[in-house]
Amino acid sequence: MASTPGLRALDVLGIAVTLHPYSYDANADRIGMAAAEALGLDPKLTLKCLMVEVDGKPACCVIPSDGQLSMKRVAAAFGGKAAAMMPPAKAEKLTGYHVGGISPFGQKRQVPTAFEAGACAAPKVWINAGARGLLLGIMPADALRATSGKAAALLA
């Protein structure tokens, strides 16, 4: 199984995860939803990692695959006035991951991270492990600890 910066970062922290490979479809309209379907997982617990800019500063939002960000809520979660999606090329350069495989763990540069609060109540969630076609299962409390993240209302 491929080792990614995200998996190595979690290993250093002693955080146990389960690995869930699947057949990645680069042409899927909604990659997170395609991953949930391929693995038979609940889309509300299969989280996607979205890179944003809040008042021009990078941040990471982790939300359910079937959800959509509220930029107003994102800005508020990070104490800013305005938020926007980060352009894909910039997200890839900042994180060291390719779009479709961006993980909140082991990014080249750690940025403030927020997880959708509703998903943090689940016993386990699935998040990209840092490679297209590979999710990891993790307890939300461990995901928050690994990213120094916080739970916030992020959905539209």
mmCIF file of C-alpha atoms in Angstrom:
data_model
loop_
_atom_site.group_PDB
_atom_site.id
_atom_site.type_symbol
_atom_site.label_atom_id
_atom_site.label_comp_id
_atom_site.label_asym_id
_atom_site.label_seq_id
_atom_site.Cartn_x
_atom_site.Cartn_y
_atom_site.Cartn_z
ATOM 1 C CA MET A 1 0.000 0.000 0.000
ATOM 2 C CA ALA A 2 1.279 3.469 -0.849
ATOM 3 C CA SER A 3 2.676 5.553 1.972
ATOM 4 C CA THR A 4 1.753 9.210 1.759
ATOM 5 C CA PRO A 5 2.920 12.234 3.750
ATOM 6 C CA GLY A 6 -0.482 12.144 5.462
ATOM 7 C CA LEU A 7 -0.148 8.517 6.534
ATOM 8 C CA ARG A 8 3.411 9.130 7.753
ATOM 9 C CA ALA A 9 2.290 12.189 9.757
ATOM 10 C CA LEU A 10 -0.494 10.186 11.426
ATOM 11 C CA ASP A 11 1.925 7.333 12.169
ATOM 12 C CA VAL A 12 4.356 9.737 13.899
ATOM 13 C CA LEU A 13 1.469 10.906 16.091
ATOM 14 C CA GLY A 14 0.559 7.300 16.920
ATOM 15 C CA ILE A 15 -2.902 7.670 15.381
ATOM 16 C CA ALA A 16 -4.404 4.409 14.141
ATOM 17 C CA VAL A 17 -6.299 4.466 10.867
ATOM 18 C CA THR A 18 -7.818 1.934 8.504
ATOM 19 C CA LEU A 19 -7.024 2.110 4.788
ATOM 20 C CA HIS A 20 -9.685 1.841 2.105
ATOM 21 C CA PRO A 21 -8.440 1.744 -1.513
ATOM 22 C CA TYR A 22 -10.947 2.160 -4.329
ATOM 23 C CA SER A 23 -10.936 2.616 -8.085
ATOM 24 C CA TYR A 24 -10.495 6.362 -8.628
ATOM 25 C CA ASP A 25 -12.540 7.885 -11.454
ATOM 26 C CA ALA A 26 -10.915 11.111 -12.667
ATOM 27 C CA ASN A 27 -14.033 11.864 -14.738
ATOM 28 C CA ALA A 28 -16.480 11.706 -11.820
ATOM 29 C CA ASP A 29 -18.516 14.886 -11.396
ATOM 30 C CA ARG A 30 -18.243 14.664 -7.614
ATOM 31 C CA ILE A 31 -15.103 12.776 -6.599
ATOM 32 C CA GLY A 32 -16.021 12.482 -2.917
ATOM 33 C CA MET A 33 -19.446 11.074 -3.754
ATOM 34 C CA ALA A 34 -17.856 8.614 -6.208
ATOM 35 C CA ALA A 35 -15.462 7.456 -3.454
ATOM 36 C CA ALA A 36 -18.323 6.977 -0.978
ATOM 37 C CA GLU A 37 -20.302 5.001 -3.545
ATOM 38 C CA ALA A 38 -17.303 2.856 -4.553
ATOM 39 C CA LEU A 39 -16.696 1.888 -0.919
ATOM 40 C CA GLY A 40 -20.352 1.662 0.133
ATOM 41 C CA LEU A 41 -19.888 4.421 2.726
ATOM 42 C CA ASP A 42 -22.328 7.047 3.982
ATOM 43 C CA PRO A 43 -21.553 10.297 2.075
ATOM 44 C CA LYS A 44 -22.187 12.257 5.281
ATOM 45 C CA LEU A 45 -19.242 10.431 6.876
ATOM 46 C CA THR A 46 -17.039 10.351 3.764
ATOM 47 C CA LEU A 47 -15.348 13.717 3.970
ATOM 48 C CA LYS A 48 -13.783 15.833 1.252
ATOM 49 C CA CYS A 49 -10.937 18.253 1.799
ATOM 50 C CA LEU A 50 -11.384 21.697 0.236
ATOM 51 C CA MET A 51 -8.697 24.359 0.205
ATOM 52 C CA VAL A 52 -9.935 27.904 0.629
ATOM 53 C CA GLU A 53 -8.610 31.408 1.139
ATOM 54 C CA VAL A 54 -9.963 33.543 3.953
ATOM 55 C CA ASP A 55 -9.049 37.209 3.573
ATOM 56 C CA GLY A 56 -6.329 35.984 1.199
ATOM 57 C CA LYS A 57 -4.839 33.466 3.678
ATOM 58 C CA PRO A 58 -4.960 29.690 3.075
ATOM 59 C CA ALA A 59 -7.163 27.385 5.124
ATOM 60 C CA CYS A 60 -8.519 23.851 4.860
ATOM 61 C CA CYS A 61 -12.170 22.791 5.203
ATOM 62 C CA VAL A 62 -13.176 19.154 5.658
ATOM 63 C CA ILE A 63 -16.857 18.526 4.963
ATOM 64 C CA PRO A 64 -19.203 15.664 4.002
ATOM 65 C CA SER A 65 -18.959 14.581 0.359
ATOM 66 C CA ASP A 66 -22.608 15.438 -0.202
ATOM 67 C CA GLY A 67 -22.247 18.918 1.327
ATOM 68 C CA GLN A 68 -21.489 22.365 -0.030
ATOM 69 C CA LEU A 69 -19.466 25.059 1.720
ATOM 70 C CA SER A 70 -21.038 28.299 2.860
ATOM 71 C CA MET A 71 -18.339 30.896 2.215
ATOM 72 C CA LYS A 72 -19.955 33.131 4.818
ATOM 73 C CA ARG A 73 -19.644 30.373 7.438
ATOM 74 C CA VAL A 74 -16.098 29.562 6.317
ATOM 75 C CA ALA A 75 -15.037 33.185 6.766
ATOM 76 C CA ALA A 76 -16.648 33.273 10.215
ATOM 77 C CA ALA A 77 -15.027 29.973 11.243
ATOM 78 C CA PHE A 78 -11.578 31.393 10.548
ATOM 79 C CA GLY A 79 -12.300 34.879 11.909
ATOM 80 C CA GLY A 80 -12.290 36.576 8.512
ATOM 81 C CA LYS A 81 -14.550 38.748 6.413
ATOM 82 C CA ALA A 82 -14.471 36.948 3.046
ATOM 83 C CA ALA A 83 -13.707 33.423 1.819
ATOM 84 C CA ALA A 84 -13.242 31.889 -1.618
ATOM 85 C CA MET A 85 -12.184 28.551 -3.064
ATOM 86 C CA MET A 86 -8.452 28.291 -3.682
ATOM 87 C CA PRO A 87 -7.527 27.758 -7.350
ATOM 88 C CA PRO A 88 -6.627 24.071 -7.934
ATOM 89 C CA ALA A 89 -3.018 24.740 -9.024
ATOM 90 C CA LYS A 90 -2.404 26.822 -5.908
ATOM 91 C CA ALA A 91 -3.979 24.132 -3.693
ATOM 92 C CA GLU A 92 -1.704 21.490 -5.230
ATOM 93 C CA LYS A 93 1.415 23.618 -4.749
ATOM 94 C CA LEU A 94 0.523 24.491 -1.136
ATOM 95 C CA THR A 95 -0.456 20.980 -0.028
ATOM 96 C CA GLY A 96 1.895 18.833 -2.091
ATOM 97 C CA TYR A 97 -1.094 16.723 -3.148
ATOM 98 C CA HIS A 98 -3.025 16.455 -6.411
ATOM 99 C CA VAL A 99 -6.658 17.573 -6.594
ATOM 100 C CA GLY A 100 -8.747 14.455 -5.982
ATOM 101 C CA GLY A 101 -6.143 13.276 -3.482
ATOM 102 C CA ILE A 102 -5.782 16.247 -1.116
ATOM 103 C CA SER A 103 -5.649 15.209 2.512
ATOM 104 C CA PRO A 104 -5.770 17.481 5.555
ATOM 105 C CA PHE A 105 -2.919 15.396 7.005
ATOM 106 C CA GLY A 106 0.746 15.845 6.112
ATOM 107 C CA GLN A 107 0.329 18.882 3.883
ATOM 108 C CA LYS A 108 3.571 20.604 2.848
ATOM 109 C CA ARG A 109 2.505 23.633 4.854
ATOM 110 C CA GLN A 110 0.113 23.237 7.780
ATOM 111 C CA VAL A 111 -2.752 25.710 7.536
ATOM 112 C CA PRO A 112 -5.697 26.393 9.835
ATOM 113 C CA THR A 113 -8.191 23.550 9.441
ATOM 114 C CA ALA A 114 -11.887 23.220 10.267
ATOM 115 C CA PHE A 115 -14.073 20.112 10.122
ATOM 116 C CA GLU A 116 -17.838 20.269 9.668
ATOM 117 C CA ALA A 117 -19.155 20.021 13.224
ATOM 118 C CA GLY A 118 -21.894 17.524 12.356
ATOM 119 C CA ALA A 119 -19.341 14.973 11.118
ATOM 120 C CA CYS A 120 -17.300 15.318 14.320
ATOM 121 C CA ALA A 121 -20.096 13.607 16.302
ATOM 122 C CA ALA A 122 -19.658 10.335 14.371
ATOM 123 C CA PRO A 123 -17.583 7.489 15.813
ATOM 124 C CA LYS A 124 -15.547 7.260 12.587
ATOM 125 C CA VAL A 125 -15.159 9.233 9.363
ATOM 126 C CA TRP A 126 -13.382 8.539 6.078
ATOM 127 C CA ILE A 127 -11.017 11.117 4.571
ATOM 128 C CA ASN A 128 -8.551 11.113 1.689
ATOM 129 C CA ALA A 129 -5.227 9.595 2.751
ATOM 130 C CA GLY A 130 -3.206 11.726 0.333
ATOM 131 C CA ALA A 131 -3.504 9.724 -2.876
ATOM 132 C CA ARG A 132 -6.224 9.435 -5.476
ATOM 133 C CA GLY A 133 -8.141 6.237 -4.783
ATOM 134 C CA LEU A 134 -7.202 5.866 -1.110
ATOM 135 C CA LEU A 135 -9.321 6.858 1.876
ATOM 136 C CA LEU A 136 -8.472 6.393 5.531
ATOM 137 C CA GLY A 137 -10.889 5.731 8.370
ATOM 138 C CA ILE A 138 -10.232 7.774 11.494
ATOM 139 C CA MET A 139 -11.964 8.891 14.679
ATOM 140 C CA PRO A 140 -12.928 12.581 14.380
ATOM 141 C CA ALA A 141 -11.145 13.477 17.632
ATOM 142 C CA ASP A 142 -7.917 12.048 16.192
ATOM 143 C CA ALA A 143 -8.405 13.961 12.933
ATOM 144 C CA LEU A 144 -8.862 17.201 14.882
ATOM 145 C CA ARG A 145 -5.774 16.497 16.976
ATOM 146 C CA ALA A 146 -3.635 15.602 13.946
ATOM 147 C CA THR A 147 -4.477 18.863 12.181
ATOM 148 C CA SER A 148 -4.768 21.094 15.261
ATOM 149 C CA GLY A 149 -8.192 21.643 13.740
ATOM 150 C CA LYS A 150 -11.524 22.737 15.093
ATOM 151 C CA ALA A 151 -15.121 21.774 14.575
ATOM 152 C CA ALA A 152 -17.295 24.472 12.982
ATOM 153 C CA ALA A 153 -20.539 24.895 11.046
ATOM 154 C CA LEU A 154 -19.307 25.135 7.457
ATOM 155 C CA LEU A 155 -22.191 23.911 5.297
ATOM 156 C CA ALA A 156 -24.524 26.027 3.215
#
